[in-house]
JSON list of C-alpha atoms in Angstrom, two decimals:
[
{"chain": "A", "resi": 1, "resn": "UNK", "atom": "CA", "xyz": [-15.18, 30.25, 45.16]},
{"chain": "A", "resi": 2, "resn": "UNK", "atom": "CA", "xyz": [-18.09, 31.08, 42.51]},
{"chain": "A", "resi": 3, "resn": "UNK", "atom": "CA", "xyz": [-15.64, 30.92, 39.52]},
{"chain": "A", "resi": 4, "resn": "UNK", "atom": "CA", "xyz": [-14.67, 27.28, 40.79]},
{"chain": "A", "resi": 5, "resn": "UNK", "atom": "CA", "xyz": [-18.24, 26.28, 40.77]},
{"chain": "A", "resi": 6, "resn": "UNK", "atom": "CA", "xyz": [-18.85, 27.56, 37.46]},
{"chain": "A", "resi": 7, "resn": "UNK", "atom": "CA", "xyz": [-16.03, 25.57, 36.00]},
{"chain": "A", "resi": 8, "resn": "UNK", "atom": "CA", "xyz": [-16.90, 22.36, 37.81]},
{"chain": "A", "resi": 9, "resn": "UNK", "atom": "CA", "xyz": [-19.46, 21.11, 34.84]},
{"chain": "A", "resi": 10, "resn": "UNK", "atom": "CA", "xyz": [-16.64, 21.74, 32.30]},
{"chain": "A", "resi": 11, "resn": "UNK", "atom": "CA", "xyz": [-14.20, 20.03, 34.30]},
{"chain": "A", "resi": 12, "resn": "UNK", "atom": "CA", "xyz": [-16.55, 17.12, 34.59]},
{"chain": "A", "resi": 13, "resn": "UNK", "atom": "CA", "xyz": [-17.32, 16.99, 30.87]},
{"chain": "A", "resi": 14, "resn": "UNK", "atom": "CA", "xyz": [-13.61, 17.17, 30.26]},
{"chain": "A", "resi": 15, "resn": "UNK", "atom": "CA", "xyz": [-12.92, 14.20, 32.45]},
{"chain": "A", "resi": 16, "resn": "UNK", "atom": "CA", "xyz": [-15.74, 12.31, 31.02]},
{"chain": "A", "resi": 17, "resn": "UNK", "atom": "CA", "xyz": [-14.36, 12.97, 27.16]},
{"chain": "A", "resi": 18, "resn": "UNK", "atom": "CA", "xyz": [-10.78, 11.77, 28.43]},
{"chain": "A", "resi": 19, "resn": "UNK", "atom": "CA", "xyz": [-12.19, 8.81, 30.07]},
{"chain": "A", "resi": 20, "resn": "UNK", "atom": "CA", "xyz": [-14.04, 8.16, 26.70]},
{"chain": "A", "resi": 21, "resn": "UNK", "atom": "CA", "xyz": [-11.20, 8.62, 24.59]},
{"chain": "A", "resi": 22, "resn": "UNK", "atom": "CA", "xyz": [-8.92, 6.52, 26.68]},
{"chain": "A", "resi": 23, "resn": "UNK", "atom": "CA", "xyz": [-11.57, 3.68, 26.96]},
{"chain": "A", "resi": 24, "resn": "UNK", "atom": "CA", "xyz": [-12.08, 3.57, 22.98]},
{"chain": "A", "resi": 25, "resn": "UNK", "atom": "CA", "xyz": [-8.38, 3.53, 22.64]},
{"chain": "A", "resi": 26, "resn": "UNK", "atom": "CA", "xyz": [-7.90, 0.62, 25.29]},
{"chain": "A", "resi": 27, "resn": "UNK", "atom": "CA", "xyz": [-10.86, -1.38, 23.21]},
{"chain": "A", "resi": 28, "resn": "UNK", "atom": "CA", "xyz": [-9.11, -0.94, 19.86]},
{"chain": "A", "resi": 29, "resn": "UNK", "atom": "CA", "xyz": [-5.70, -1.97, 21.36]},
{"chain": "A", "resi": 30, "resn": "UNK", "atom": "CA", "xyz": [-6.89, -4.92, 22.84]},
{"chain": "A", "resi": 31, "resn": "UNK", "atom": "CA", "xyz": [-9.57, -5.90, 20.24]},
{"chain": "A", "resi": 32, "resn": "UNK", "atom": "CA", "xyz": [-9.75, -9.22, 19.02]},
{"chain": "A", "resi": 33, "resn": "UNK", "atom": "CA", "xyz": [-8.39, -9.99, 15.52]},
{"chain": "A", "resi": 34, "resn": "UNK", "atom": "CA", "xyz": [-8.62, -13.33, 14.11]},
{"chain": "A", "resi": 35, "resn": "UNK", "atom": "CA", "xyz": [-7.80, -13.57, 10.50]},
{"chain": "A", "resi": 36, "resn": "UNK", "atom": "CA", "xyz": [-6.69, -16.67, 8.63]},
{"chain": "A", "resi": 37, "resn": "UNK", "atom": "CA", "xyz": [-5.28, -16.20, 5.27]},
{"chain": "A", "resi": 38, "resn": "UNK", "atom": "CA", "xyz": [-4.59, -18.71, 2.45]},
{"chain": "A", "resi": 39, "resn": "UNK", "atom": "CA", "xyz": [-1.39, -20.50, 3.04]},
{"chain": "A", "resi": 40, "resn": "UNK", "atom": "CA", "xyz": [1.63, -19.20, 0.72]},
{"chain": "A", "resi": 41, "resn": "UNK", "atom": "CA", "xyz": [-0.38, -16.19, -0.10]},
{"chain": "A", "resi": 42, "resn": "UNK", "atom": "CA", "xyz": [0.59, -15.89, -3.92]},
{"chain": "A", "resi": 43, "resn": "UNK", "atom": "CA", "xyz": [-1.08, -14.37, -6.93]},
{"chain": "A", "resi": 44, "resn": "UNK", "atom": "CA", "xyz": [-0.43, -13.80, -10.49]},
{"chain": "A", "resi": 45, "resn": "UNK", "atom": "CA", "xyz": [1.05, -10.47, -11.91]},
{"chain": "A", "resi": 46, "resn": "UNK", "atom": "CA", "xyz": [-1.69, -8.05, -13.25]},
{"chain": "A", "resi": 47, "resn": "UNK", "atom": "CA", "xyz": [-4.46, -10.65, -11.85]},
{"chain": "A", "resi": 48, "resn": "UNK", "atom": "CA", "xyz": [-7.48, -8.89, -10.55]},
{"chain": "A", "resi": 49, "resn": "UNK", "atom": "CA", "xyz": [-7.50, -10.30, -6.96]},
{"chain": "A", "resi": 50, "resn": "UNK", "atom": "CA", "xyz": [-9.37, -8.93, -3.99]},
{"chain": "A", "resi": 51, "resn": "UNK", "atom": "CA", "xyz": [-8.47, -9.16, -0.32]},
{"chain": "A", "resi": 52, "resn": "UNK", "atom": "CA", "xyz": [-11.37, -11.42, 0.06]},
{"chain": "A", "resi": 53, "resn": "UNK", "atom": "CA", "xyz": [-9.93, -13.81, -2.21]},
{"chain": "A", "resi": 54, "resn": "UNK", "atom": "CA", "xyz": [-6.90, -14.41, -0.04]},
{"chain": "A", "resi": 55, "resn": "UNK", "atom": "CA", "xyz": [-8.95, -14.74, 3.28]},
{"chain": "A", "resi": 56, "resn": "UNK", "atom": "CA", "xyz": [-10.12, -18.11, 4.59]},
{"chain": "A", "resi": 57, "resn": "UNK", "atom": "CA", "xyz": [-11.89, -16.71, 7.61]},
{"chain": "A", "resi": 58, "resn": "UNK", "atom": "CA", "xyz": [-11.93, -13.50, 9.64]},
{"chain": "A", "resi": 59, "resn": "UNK", "atom": "CA", "xyz": [-13.65, -12.49, 12.95]},
{"chain": "A", "resi": 60, "resn": "UNK", "atom": "CA", "xyz": [-15.80, -9.87, 11.37]},
{"chain": "A", "resi": 61, "resn": "UNK", "atom": "CA", "xyz": [-16.76, -8.05, 7.96]},
{"chain": "A", "resi": 62, "resn": "UNK", "atom": "CA", "xyz": [-14.57, -6.31, 5.53]},
{"chain": "A", "resi": 63, "resn": "UNK", "atom": "CA", "xyz": [-15.21, -2.44, 5.34]},
{"chain": "A", "resi": 64, "resn": "UNK", "atom": "CA", "xyz": [-13.84, -2.43, 1.71]},
{"chain": "A", "resi": 65, "resn": "UNK", "atom": "CA", "xyz": [-12.87, -5.45, -0.21]},
{"chain": "A", "resi": 66, "resn": "UNK", "atom": "CA", "xyz": [-10.13, -3.72, -2.13]},
{"chain": "A", "resi": 67, "resn": "UNK", "atom": "CA", "xyz": [-7.97, -4.87, -5.23]},
{"chain": "A", "resi": 68, "resn": "UNK", "atom": "CA", "xyz": [-4.52, -6.40, -4.35]},
{"chain": "A", "resi": 69, "resn": "UNK", "atom": "CA", "xyz": [-1.66, -4.55, -5.90]},
{"chain": "A", "resi": 70, "resn": "UNK", "atom": "CA", "xyz": [-0.50, -6.88, -8.39]},
{"chain": "A", "resi": 71, "resn": "UNK", "atom": "CA", "xyz": [1.64, -4.64, -10.56]},
{"chain": "A", "resi": 72, "resn": "UNK", "atom": "CA", "xyz": [5.07, -5.64, -9.56]},
{"chain": "A", "resi": 73, "resn": "UNK", "atom": "CA", "xyz": [6.43, -9.21, -8.97]},
{"chain": "A", "resi": 74, "resn": "UNK", "atom": "CA", "xyz": [7.94, -9.70, -5.36]},
{"chain": "A", "resi": 75, "resn": "UNK", "atom": "CA", "xyz": [6.67, -9.68, -1.86]},
{"chain": "A", "resi": 76, "resn": "UNK", "atom": "CA", "xyz": [4.75, -6.86, -0.36]},
{"chain": "A", "resi": 77, "resn": "UNK", "atom": "CA", "xyz": [2.00, -6.00, 2.39]},
{"chain": "A", "resi": 78, "resn": "UNK", "atom": "CA", "xyz": [-1.30, -5.36, 1.96]},
{"chain": "A", "resi": 79, "resn": "UNK", "atom": "CA", "xyz": [-3.43, -3.69, 4.88]},
{"chain": "A", "resi": 80, "resn": "UNK", "atom": "CA", "xyz": [-7.07, -3.86, 5.00]},
{"chain": "A", "resi": 81, "resn": "UNK", "atom": "CA", "xyz": [-9.62, -2.67, 7.77]},
{"chain": "A", "resi": 82, "resn": "UNK", "atom": "CA", "xyz": [-12.72, -4.67, 9.00]},
{"chain": "A", "resi": 83, "resn": "UNK", "atom": "CA", "xyz": [-15.33, -4.34, 11.86]},
{"chain": "A", "resi": 84, "resn": "UNK", "atom": "CA", "xyz": [-14.55, -7.14, 14.03]},
{"chain": "A", "resi": 85, "resn": "UNK", "atom": "CA", "xyz": [-17.38, -9.13, 15.91]},
{"chain": "A", "resi": 86, "resn": "UNK", "atom": "CA", "xyz": [-17.29, -6.61, 18.96]},
{"chain": "A", "resi": 87, "resn": "UNK", "atom": "CA", "xyz": [-18.13, -3.63, 16.49]},
{"chain": "A", "resi": 88, "resn": "UNK", "atom": "CA", "xyz": [-14.68, -2.37, 16.77]},
{"chain": "A", "resi": 89, "resn": "UNK", "atom": "CA", "xyz": [-12.86, -1.09, 13.33]},
{"chain": "A", "resi": 90, "resn": "UNK", "atom": "CA", "xyz": [-9.47, -2.65, 13.34]},
{"chain": "A", "resi": 91, "resn": "UNK", "atom": "CA", "xyz": [-6.73, -3.10, 10.50]},
{"chain": "A", "resi": 92, "resn": "UNK", "atom": "CA", "xyz": [-4.78, -6.12, 9.49]},
{"chain": "A", "resi": 93, "resn": "UNK", "atom": "CA", "xyz": [-1.79, -6.42, 7.48]},
{"chain": "A", "resi": 94, "resn": "UNK", "atom": "CA", "xyz": [-0.20, -9.55, 5.66]},
{"chain": "A", "resi": 95, "resn": "UNK", "atom": "CA", "xyz": [2.15, -10.38, 3.12]},
{"chain": "A", "resi": 96, "resn": "UNK", "atom": "CA", "xyz": [1.49, -11.22, -0.50]},
{"chain": "A", "resi": 97, "resn": "UNK", "atom": "CA", "xyz": [3.88, -12.75, -3.07]},
{"chain": "A", "resi": 98, "resn": "UNK", "atom": "CA", "xyz": [3.11, -11.44, -6.89]},
{"chain": "A", "resi": 99, "resn": "UNK", "atom": "CA", "xyz": [4.55, -13.89, -9.33]},
{"chain": "A", "resi": 100, "resn": "UNK", "atom": "CA", "xyz": [4.80, -14.09, -12.92]},
{"chain": "A", "resi": 101, "resn": "UNK", "atom": "CA", "xyz": [4.27, -17.78, -14.07]},
{"chain": "A", "resi": 102, "resn": "UNK", "atom": "CA", "xyz": [3.19, -16.98, -17.66]},
{"chain": "A", "resi": 103, "resn": "UNK", "atom": "CA", "xyz": [5.45, -17.81, -20.40]},
{"chain": "A", "resi": 104, "resn": "UNK", "atom": "CA", "xyz": [6.64, -15.70, -23.20]},
{"chain": "A", "resi": 105, "resn": "UNK", "atom": "CA", "xyz": [4.87, -15.63, -26.48]},
{"chain": "A", "resi": 106, "resn": "UNK", "atom": "CA", "xyz": [7.02, -16.53, -29.51]},
{"chain": "A", "resi": 107, "resn": "UNK", "atom": "CA", "xyz": [5.64, -16.55, -33.33]},
{"chain": "A", "resi": 108, "resn": "UNK", "atom": "CA", "xyz": [8.13, -18.68, -35.44]},
{"chain": "A", "resi": 109, "resn": "UNK", "atom": "CA", "xyz": [7.11, -20.49, -38.74]},
{"chain": "A", "resi": 110, "resn": "UNK", "atom": "CA", "xyz": [7.79, -24.06, -39.23]},
{"chain": "A", "resi": 111, "resn": "UNK", "atom": "CA", "xyz": [10.50, -23.11, -41.71]},
{"chain": "A", "resi": 112, "resn": "UNK", "atom": "CA", "xyz": [12.17, -19.91, -42.50]},
{"chain": "A", "resi": 113, "resn": "UNK", "atom": "CA", "xyz": [14.32, -19.43, -45.53]},
{"chain": "A", "resi": 114, "resn": "UNK", "atom": "CA", "xyz": [17.23, -17.02, -45.88]},
{"chain": "A", "resi": 115, "resn": "UNK", "atom": "CA", "xyz": [19.99, -16.22, -48.63]},
{"chain": "A", "resi": 116, "resn": "UNK", "atom": "CA", "xyz": [23.42, -17.63, -48.33]},
{"chain": "A", "resi": 117, "resn": "UNK", "atom": "CA", "xyz": [25.50, -14.95, -46.66]},
{"chain": "A", "resi": 118, "resn": "UNK", "atom": "CA", "xyz": [22.57, -13.59, -44.57]},
{"chain": "A", "resi": 119, "resn": "UNK", "atom": "CA", "xyz": [23.99, -11.02, -42.12]},
{"chain": "A", "resi": 120, "resn": "UNK", "atom": "CA", "xyz": [21.20, -10.01, -39.84]},
{"chain": "A", "resi": 121, "resn": "UNK", "atom": "CA", "xyz": [20.33, -11.24, -36.35]},
{"chain": "A", "resi": 122, "resn": "UNK", "atom": "CA", "xyz": [18.25, -14.38, -36.71]},
{"chain": "A", "resi": 123, "resn": "UNK", "atom": "CA", "xyz": [16.74, -14.04, -33.31]},
{"chain": "A", "resi": 124, "resn": "UNK", "atom": "CA", "xyz": [15.26, -10.66, -34.15]},
{"chain": "A", "resi": 125, "resn": "UNK", "atom": "CA", "xyz": [13.42, -12.05, -37.03]},
{"chain": "A", "resi": 126, "resn": "UNK", "atom": "CA", "xyz": [10.57, -13.50, -35.19]},
{"chain": "A", "resi": 127, "resn": "UNK", "atom": "CA", "xyz": [7.90, -12.54, -32.44]},
{"chain": "A", "resi": 128, "resn": "UNK", "atom": "CA", "xyz": [8.83, -12.54, -28.91]},
{"chain": "A", "resi": 129, "resn": "UNK", "atom": "CA", "xyz": [7.00, -10.99, -26.13]},
{"chain": "A", "resi": 130, "resn": "UNK", "atom": "CA", "xyz": [6.04, -11.19, -22.58]},
{"chain": "A", "resi": 131, "resn": "UNK", "atom": "CA", "xyz": [3.39, -9.99, -20.31]},
{"chain": "A", "resi": 132, "resn": "UNK", "atom": "CA", "xyz": [5.75, -8.52, -17.71]},
{"chain": "A", "resi": 133, "resn": "UNK", "atom": "CA", "xyz": [9.01, -8.48, -18.91]},
{"chain": "A", "resi": 134, "resn": "UNK", "atom": "CA", "xyz": [9.63, -5.91, -21.58]},
{"chain": "A", "resi": 135, "resn": "UNK", "atom": "CA", "xyz": [12.93, -7.35, -22.68]},
{"chain": "A", "resi": 136, "resn": "UNK", "atom": "CA", "xyz": [12.68, -11.25, -22.59]},
{"chain": "A", "resi": 137, "resn": "UNK", "atom": "CA", "xyz": [15.68, -13.30, -23.89]},
{"chain": "A", "resi": 138, "resn": "UNK", "atom": "CA", "xyz": [14.82, -14.35, -27.13]},
{"chain": "A", "resi": 139, "resn": "UNK", "atom": "CA", "xyz": [17.52, -16.61, -29.09]},
{"chain": "A", "resi": 140, "resn": "UNK", "atom": "CA", "xyz": [18.22, -19.18, -31.70]},
{"chain": "A", "resi": 141, "resn": "UNK", "atom": "CA", "xyz": [19.67, -22.53, -30.37]},
{"chain": "A", "resi": 142, "resn": "UNK", "atom": "CA", "xyz": [21.37, -25.18, -32.48]},
{"chain": "A", "resi": 143, "resn": "UNK", "atom": "CA", "xyz": [24.06, -25.54, -35.22]},
{"chain": "A", "resi": 144, "resn": "UNK", "atom": "CA", "xyz": [23.44, -23.85, -38.43]},
{"chain": "A", "resi": 145, "resn": "UNK", "atom": "CA", "xyz": [25.62, -21.79, -40.88]},
{"chain": "A", "resi": 146, "resn": "UNK", "atom": "CA", "xyz": [24.13, -18.80, -43.19]},
{"chain": "A", "resi": 147, "resn": "UNK", "atom": "CA", "xyz": [27.31, -19.08, -45.39]},
{"chain": "A", "resi": 148, "resn": "UNK", "atom": "CA", "xyz": [26.51, -22.68, -46.38]},
{"chain": "A", "resi": 149, "resn": "UNK", "atom": "CA", "xyz": [23.65, -23.83, -48.30]},
{"chain": "A", "resi": 150, "resn": "UNK", "atom": "CA", "xyz": [21.30, -26.51, -46.53]},
{"chain": "A", "resi": 151, "resn": "UNK", "atom": "CA", "xyz": [18.76, -27.11, -44.13]},
{"chain": "A", "resi": 152, "resn": "UNK", "atom": "CA", "xyz": [19.24, -27.06, -40.19]},
{"chain": "A", "resi": 153, "resn": "UNK", "atom": "CA", "xyz": [16.85, -28.17, -37.55]},
{"chain": "A", "resi": 154, "resn": "UNK", "atom": "CA", "xyz": [17.19, -25.57, -34.83]},
{"chain": "A", "resi": 155, "resn": "UNK", "atom": "CA", "xyz": [15.12, -23.88, -31.96]},
{"chain": "A", "resi": 156, "resn": "UNK", "atom": "CA", "xyz": [13.79, -20.59, -31.24]},
{"chain": "A", "resi": 157, "resn": "UNK", "atom": "CA", "xyz": [13.65, -19.95, -27.26]},
{"chain": "A", "resi": 158, "resn": "UNK", "atom": "CA", "xyz": [12.53, -17.25, -25.19]},
{"chain": "A", "resi": 159, "resn": "UNK", "atom": "CA", "xyz": [12.98, -16.83, -21.36]},
{"chain": "A", "resi": 160, "resn": "UNK", "atom": "CA", "xyz": [11.77, -14.09, -19.12]},
{"chain": "A", "resi": 161, "resn": "UNK", "atom": "CA", "xyz": [13.07, -12.69, -16.14]},
{"chain": "A", "resi": 162, "resn": "UNK", "atom": "CA", "xyz": [10.99, -14.91, -13.78]},
{"chain": "A", "resi": 163, "resn": "UNK", "atom": "CA", "xyz": [12.50, -17.95, -15.64]},
{"chain": "A", "resi": 164, "resn": "UNK", "atom": "CA", "xyz": [9.58, -18.83, -17.65]},
{"chain": "A", "resi": 165, "resn": "UNK", "atom": "CA", "xyz": [10.55, -20.28, -21.04]},
{"chain": "A", "resi": 166, "resn": "UNK", "atom": "CA", "xyz": [9.09, -21.33, -24.20]},
{"chain": "A", "resi": 167, "resn": "UNK", "atom": "CA", "xyz": [10.66, -22.87, -27.27]},
{"chain": "A", "resi": 168, "resn": "UNK", "atom": "CA", "xyz": [9.51, -23.81, -30.90]},
{"chain": "A", "resi": 169, "resn": "UNK", "atom": "CA", "xyz": [11.75, -25.87, -33.39]},
{"chain": "A", "resi": 170, "resn": "UNK", "atom": "CA", "xyz": [11.71, -24.82, -36.98]},
{"chain": "A", "resi": 171, "resn": "UNK", "atom": "CA", "xyz": [13.66, -25.48, -40.23]},
{"chain": "A", "resi": 172, "resn": "UNK", "atom": "CA", "xyz": [16.20, -22.84, -41.49]},
{"chain": "A", "resi": 173, "resn": "UNK", "atom": "CA", "xyz": [16.73, -23.10, -45.01]},
{"chain": "A", "resi": 174, "resn": "UNK", "atom": "CA", "xyz": [19.78, -21.37, -46.43]},
{"chain": "A", "resi": 175, "resn": "UNK", "atom": "CA", "xyz": [19.49, -20.91, -50.27]}
]
C-alpha cells in the first residue's frame, strides 16, 4: 500500500495535466473565428501586399502582418495567425488571386527605315518587354512589302500571357 500512496500525487498531477491539455485543445477547436476579407481578393503580381491589406475586419489582433506571396499569377491560399478576442491563438486560411494587369512595354519610333530587300524579322528590331511574361508575343501588323520602295503605315503590337496588349502605329519606309 505504501507504493500506491506515494504514486497518488504523481497520478493526480498527470490527470490535471491531461485535463488542462484537453481543455486547451477544446478551446482552440471551438474558438470563435470571425474574419471578413475583401470581396474578390485580387492583387497585382509582384505587389507588396500585406495580409492586413486584404482584411476588412477580424475578431482579434494579427500576430504577424506578413506579405502575401505575389510572385506567381493564379489562385493560392494564404494562412495567417491571430489572437482572437478570447485570447486564443487561431489560424485562418483564405484564397488570394494574383493577377497581371500590366501591359507590356514597347519602344517603337514614329518611323523606321529599311533598305529594299530587307531580310530580317522586323518584329525583332524594336524593344518589347513585360513585367511578368519573359516572352511576350511581339509582332508587326499591317500590309507592307520590303521588296517594294514606299511608305507603309503599320502597327507594332505586344501581348503577354495574361492577354494584356499594347500597340503603337509607325511608318515603315522602304528605300
